[in-house]
C-alpha cells in the first residue's frame, strides 16, 4: 500500500509539471492558475521529486516510507515558510525574492499545494506506515 501511494505521488508530481504546459491552466499573464510562474527550477524540483517517488516505489516499501517521511517534512516546511513570508525555500524563492508583501489569500492559495502534498505525505509516512507495517512472527 505504501509503495502504491508512492507511485501515486510520482504521477501527481508529474501532473504538476504538465500543468505548466496545458493552456487550460495558463492565464493571460502566462501564470499557472494565476498564481505560479513556470520556471525551470520549479519544474526541476517537481521532476526530481517525481523521480524520487517513482524510484522509492520501485525499490522497496522502506524506500517509500523514507520518501514520505522526508518529502513530507521538506514540502510542508516549504509551504509554512511560504505562508509566513510569501517565499518558499525549495525553489530558492526566499533567496531570490526575499520576504514578499503578498495578501494572505494569495499566500494561502500559492502555498496550499505544498502544505497539502507535504501534510498528506507526513500522515502517510508517520501514521499510515506504522499501521500497515507487516508483523513478523
PDB file of N, CA, C and O in Angstrom, residues 17 20-21 30 32 36-46 91 96:
ATOM      1  N   UNK A  17       3.943  19.154 -13.127  1.00  0.00           N
ATOM      2  CA  UNK A  17       4.822  19.687 -14.177  1.00  0.00           C
ATOM      3  C   UNK A  17       4.011  19.986 -15.429  1.00  0.00           C
ATOM      4  O   UNK A  17       4.148  21.058 -16.030  1.00  0.00           O
ATOM      5  N   UNK A  20       1.928  23.309 -16.233  1.00  0.00           N
ATOM      6  CA  UNK A  20       2.598  24.488 -16.771  1.00  0.00           C
ATOM      7  C   UNK A  20       2.656  24.515 -18.288  1.00  0.00           C
ATOM      8  O   UNK A  20       3.097  25.507 -18.873  1.00  0.00           O
ATOM      9  N   UNK A  21       2.214  23.437 -18.916  1.00  0.00           N
ATOM     10  CA  UNK A  21       2.275  23.335 -20.373  1.00  0.00           C
ATOM     11  C   UNK A  21       0.907  23.069 -21.002  1.00  0.00           C
ATOM     12  O   UNK A  21       0.813  22.861 -22.204  1.00  0.00           O
ATOM     13  N   UNK A  30       0.522  34.418 -18.489  1.00  0.00           N
ATOM     14  CA  UNK A  30       1.398  33.245 -18.531  1.00  0.00           C
ATOM     15  C   UNK A  30       1.669  32.689 -17.136  1.00  0.00           C
ATOM     16  O   UNK A  30       2.758  32.192 -16.848  1.00  0.00           O
ATOM     17  N   UNK A  32       0.431  29.987 -14.113  1.00  0.00           N
ATOM     18  CA  UNK A  32      -0.305  28.751 -13.877  1.00  0.00           C
ATOM     19  C   UNK A  32      -1.325  29.018 -12.775  1.00  0.00           C
ATOM     20  O   UNK A  32      -0.956  29.448 -11.675  1.00  0.00           O
ATOM     21  N   UNK A  36       1.276  30.928 -10.214  1.00  0.00           N
ATOM     22  CA  UNK A  36       2.645  30.439 -10.332  1.00  0.00           C
ATOM     23  C   UNK A  36       3.217  30.749 -11.702  1.00  0.00           C
ATOM     24  O   UNK A  36       2.567  30.519 -12.712  1.00  0.00           O
ATOM     25  N   UNK A  37       4.428  31.234 -11.725  1.00  0.00           N
ATOM     26  CA  UNK A  37       5.143  31.402 -12.990  1.00  0.00           C
ATOM     27  C   UNK A  37       5.937  30.120 -13.246  1.00  0.00           C
ATOM     28  O   UNK A  37       6.575  29.583 -12.349  1.00  0.00           O
ATOM     29  N   UNK A  38       5.849  29.619 -14.458  1.00  0.00           N
ATOM     30  CA  UNK A  38       6.595  28.418 -14.812  1.00  0.00           C
ATOM     31  C   UNK A  38       8.076  28.767 -14.869  1.00  0.00           C
ATOM     32  O   UNK A  38       8.478  29.710 -15.535  1.00  0.00           O
ATOM     33  N   UNK A  39       8.877  28.013 -14.129  1.00  0.00           N
ATOM     34  CA  UNK A  39      10.320  28.234 -14.123  1.00  0.00           C
ATOM     35  C   UNK A  39      11.017  26.886 -14.255  1.00  0.00           C
ATOM     36  O   UNK A  39      10.480  25.849 -13.864  1.00  0.00           O
ATOM     37  N   UNK A  40      12.225  26.920 -14.779  1.00  0.00           N
ATOM     38  CA  UNK A  40      12.977  25.678 -14.941  1.00  0.00           C
ATOM     39  C   UNK A  40      13.306  25.049 -13.600  1.00  0.00           C
ATOM     40  O   UNK A  40      13.323  23.834 -13.453  1.00  0.00           O
ATOM     41  N   UNK A  41      13.551  25.876 -12.571  1.00  0.00           N
ATOM     42  CA  UNK A  41      13.921  25.299 -11.280  1.00  0.00           C
ATOM     43  C   UNK A  41      12.716  24.718 -10.562  1.00  0.00           C
ATOM     44  O   UNK A  41      12.840  23.711  -9.874  1.00  0.00           O
ATOM     45  N   UNK A  42      11.509  25.297 -10.733  1.00  0.00           N
ATOM     46  CA  UNK A  42      10.307  24.688 -10.155  1.00  0.00           C
ATOM     47  C   UNK A  42       9.995  23.377 -10.874  1.00  0.00           C
ATOM     48  O   UNK A  42       9.680  22.366 -10.236  1.00  0.00           O
ATOM     49  N   UNK A  43      10.095  23.390 -12.204  1.00  0.00           N
ATOM     50  CA  UNK A  43       9.902  22.146 -12.953  1.00  0.00           C
ATOM     51  C   UNK A  43      10.945  21.114 -12.535  1.00  0.00           C
ATOM     52  O   UNK A  43      10.629  19.935 -12.370  1.00  0.00           O
ATOM     53  N   UNK A  44      12.175  21.545 -12.353  1.00  0.00           N
ATOM     54  CA  UNK A  44      13.239  20.642 -11.929  1.00  0.00           C
ATOM     55  C   UNK A  44      12.966  20.050 -10.557  1.00  0.00           C
ATOM     56  O   UNK A  44      13.160  18.848 -10.335  1.00  0.00           O
ATOM     57  N   UNK A  45      12.515  20.890  -9.629  1.00  0.00           N
ATOM     58  CA  UNK A  45      12.182  20.429  -8.287  1.00  0.00           C
ATOM     59  C   UNK A  45      11.092  19.365  -8.347  1.00  0.00           C
ATOM     60  O   UNK A  45      11.198  18.310  -7.715  1.00  0.00           O
ATOM     61  N   UNK A  46      10.041  19.644  -9.119  1.00  0.00           N
ATOM     62  CA  UNK A  46       8.942  18.690  -9.212  1.00  0.00           C
ATOM     63  C   UNK A  46       9.361  17.416  -9.940  1.00  0.00           C
ATOM     64  O   UNK A  46       8.930  16.323  -9.585  1.00  0.00           O
ATOM     65  N   UNK A  91      12.271  26.249  -3.963  1.00  0.00           N
ATOM     66  CA  UNK A  91      12.500  26.844  -5.292  1.00  0.00           C
ATOM     67  C   UNK A  91      13.435  28.044  -5.202  1.00  0.00           C
ATOM     68  O   UNK A  91      13.530  28.824  -6.136  1.00  0.00           O
ATOM     69  N   UNK A  96      15.897  34.362  -3.721  1.00  0.00           N
ATOM     70  CA  UNK A  96      15.755  35.186  -4.923  1.00  0.00           C
ATOM     71  C   UNK A  96      14.893  36.418  -4.660  1.00  0.00           C
ATOM     72  O   UNK A  96      15.251  37.532  -5.046  1.00  0.00           O
TER      73      UNK A  96
END
